[in-house]
Amino acid sequence: MVTIGDIARAAGVSRSTASYALSGKRSISAEVRQRVADAARELGYTPNAGARALATAETMVLGLLAQFHEDEFAPAMLQYMLGVSDTARELGYDTLLVTETDGARALRRITSSRMVDGVVLLNVAQDDARLPLLRSAPQPGALVGLPGDCSGVDVFDLDFEAAGRLMVDHMHQLRHRELILVSQPEHVVERGGAYVWRLQNAVVQQARARGIELHAVFGESRQPEVGRTLHALLDAHPAATGLLLNNEAAAAALPSVLHARGLQTPRDLSVIGRYSDEFARTFSLPFTSIESAPDLLGEMAVRQLVRRIVTPQARDEPHVLRLLTPEFVDRGSTGVPCAPPSTS
Amino acid sequence: MVTIGDIARAAGVSRSTASYALSGKRSISAEVRQRVADAARELGYTPNAGARALATAETMVLGLLAQFHEDEFAPAMLQYMLGVSDTARELGYDTLLVTETDGARALRRITSSRMVDGVVLLNVAQDDARLPLLRSAPQPGALVGLPGDCSGVDVFDLDFEAAGRLMVDHMHQLRHRELILVSQPEHVVERGGAYVWRLQNAVVQQARARGIELHAVFGESRQPEVGRTLHALLDAHPAATGLLLNNEAAAAALPSVLHARGLQTPRDLSVIGRYSDEFARTFSLPFTSIESAPDLLGEMAVRQLVRRIVTPQARDEPHVLRLLTPEFVDRGSTGVPCAPPSTS
DNA sequence: CTGAAAGCGCTTACAG
DNA sequence: CTGAAAGCGCTTACAG
C-alpha cells in the first residue's frame, strides 16, 4: 500500500511536511503543497484509517446499536437506521452497525476497544441494560427513545404523551364520544418499551378529562392476528366512532379490515395513526397520522453526538432531553361522526 | 485507557509476554498466563482496535454496501442486511454499514483507507459501477446479486431463471393455460436490476414452451399504484387463471385486491409469489411462493468472504458463482383452475 | 516555512 | 519458556 512516506519521497519533503501539506494544519509554501498534492493524487494515496485512529484517538466512526425483537414490526426500524447513517456520513462519519441480541455486550466491545467515537442507541427501553455501560464508556452516547433514567446521555424521542393528547383532542373537537386505542403488543411494554404506555396513559387521561369513553387494548405486531383483533374490536364496540393506532402493523392491516366491513373513513369511522410518512407511502395508508419522524430523530441524535465529540467544551455541557412535538399529518380520515343509527 | 503495558506491569512480565499470554500464540507457563489473565480482568483490559489493526493489517470489520433506490420496496432490503450482519458477528467480524448514494465513492473510501477486511455488495446491478473498484481493491469482495461480469468476486444470488421456470411448470402441471406475471418496476430493469428480466425471460420462454398464454408487465413498487395495476390486469385478462409475482409490493397489495374482487385462492385464482418467508409472515401473505432467502444469501456471501480473508490459499482460488436453487413454499394458493364460465 | 523524532498501542520475528 | 526491540502508518509537539 502507498503510505505517507511514499508521498513524502515523491514530493521530496519529509513525512511531517507531507502530512501538514495534506491536512493544512500549518502553513506550507504553495509550491511544496502542490508537489505533495500531485504526488498524493498520482500515487492514489489514502491515509490508513487504523494508523490515523491510533495517532489521533479518533476513528471517525459512530456505533449504531439496533435491536430487532420478534414482537416488533421490523420495517419501521430501517428508517431510524437510515436517518442515523445518512446524517453520520454527512458529518464525515461512518457507521458501525451492531445488531446482535446482547446489546450490552456489543456496546462494551465497540466502546472499550475504541472502534467508535460515539454511540447511538435505538429502541431504548425504560430500564435499558445498555445504559449503565454507555454511561461509563469513554465515548458520548445519544439515544433515540426515552429511558427511565436519562443521566449521562442525550435523549431524543417523539413526545408520545403529547401525541396521545393530540389524538384525543382532535377527536374531541370533532365531537367523538367513544374511541378505540390499539397499542403495540403487551410484550413490548413488558420489555420496557415505554413509548407504548406513555402514549396510552396520555390517551386514557385525556379521554377521561374530555368525558370520552375509551377502549384501550394491546394489538399484535403481525398479520393476520392484528387484523383479527381489529375486527373483534369493531364488533365489540359498534358505537365507537374513532380509532387510534399506536401500532404500525395494525395500521398496515386496517385498509383491508375496513374494506372487509364495508367501512369508509371518515364517513363510518375516523382514524388517526402514529407512524412515519415514509411508512404511510410504502403501505399506502390513507389515514391521518402523527408523524413519528424516524429520520429526523436519527438525525438529531447524530448531530448532538457529533457536537459532543468534536467540541471539547460540549463534553461537559448538561445533557439534552428533547421530545419532539408531534406533527399532525392530515390525510382526511377524520371527521364529525354521523349520528348513531338509533338516533336517526 | 488501560493498555497492554499496564497489564504487563501488573503481572510483572514484558509486554510481549502479556500479548502472547492473552493471544495464546506461543506457550506460556500456566502461572504467568494466570497472572496476566487476572491482571487483564481486574483492570478491564480490551485491546485497542486501531492499534491491533495497524499491527496485524486486519480490522475484523466487513463493509456492507446497501443501496436504497426510490423505486424499490425498502422493507425487503433489511433482511439481507441482517443476514450479513448476524453472520459477520458469528464469525468474529463487525459490520460497517454504508448507505450513501454514491456507492462507488463509498467503496473507495472504506477499502483504500483499510477500514475493512472485505466487502459485501447488496443490490448488485448488471453493470455495477462499484465492481471495477472492488476488483482493484486490496480486499476481497462478495456480491449478493448477479452482475454481467462476475470476474474477481464471489457471487451469490437466487437462481431467478430456475425460479421463473418453476413458477410456470407448477402452473402448467395444474393445467393452467393463461397466466399473468407482475415484475418489479421497469425503472429497476433500466438501472440494471438483472434479476427482474432474468425471471421474466425465463417465464416468457417456459410459457411459450408449454403453450401457455402469458401477460407480462412491470408493476410499481408502491401502494396504491401497484394495487390499481393488479386490478387493471385482472380486468383486462378475465380468462387468466394464475398470477405470478416477482414484486414484493404487489404481493403485499394482493390480499386486499383479491378481497375487493371477491376472489379466493386457489378457487378463483392461483398465485405464486417470490419473496422471503419472513416477509410473508410480516405481511401475512397467504400465497405459495418461491423463497428469496435473503438471510441465507447474506450468510453465504459472508462465509465465503471470510474464507478468503482468513485462509491465504483461498485468496487465489477461483471465484465462486453460486445460484441458489429456488425453494417452493406451498401455502396452498395454487390449484387446478375451474372450468371457465363460458364452458360450464 | 520545514525536518527529525517521539509516540499512539498493539504484534511478532529475533535472541536467548 | 521469556524479553528487548522493531515495526505497522499516521500525527504533532519540539527545534530550527
mmCIF file of C-alpha atoms (C1' of nucleotides) in Angstrom, chain C:
data_model
loop_
_atom_site.group_PDB
_atom_site.id
_atom_site.type_symbol
_atom_site.label_atom_id
_atom_site.label_comp_id
_atom_site.label_asym_id
_atom_site.label_seq_id
_atom_site.Cartn_x
_atom_site.Cartn_y
_atom_site.Cartn_z
ATOM 1 C "C1'" DC C 1 8.433 27.640 6.251
ATOM 2 C "C1'" DT C 2 10.441 22.801 7.099
ATOM 3 C "C1'" DG C 3 12.633 18.386 9.356
ATOM 4 C "C1'" DA C 4 13.925 14.888 12.761
ATOM 5 C "C1'" DA C 5 11.836 12.492 16.319
ATOM 6 C "C1'" DA C 6 8.607 10.786 19.567
ATOM 7 C "C1'" DG C 7 4.553 8.479 20.344
ATOM 8 C "C1'" DC C 8 -0.232 6.293 19.668
ATOM 9 C "C1'" DG C 9 -0.943 0.602 21.375
ATOM 10 C "C1'" DC C 10 -0.509 -3.240 19.504
ATOM 11 C "C1'" DT C 11 2.001 -7.872 17.384
ATOM 12 C "C1'" DT C 12 5.745 -10.670 16.163
ATOM 13 C "C1'" DA C 13 10.105 -12.027 14.397
ATOM 14 C "C1'" DC C 14 14.687 -12.215 16.702
ATOM 15 C "C1'" DA C 15 17.542 -13.706 20.583
ATOM 16 C "C1'" DG C 16 18.353 -16.012 24.392
#
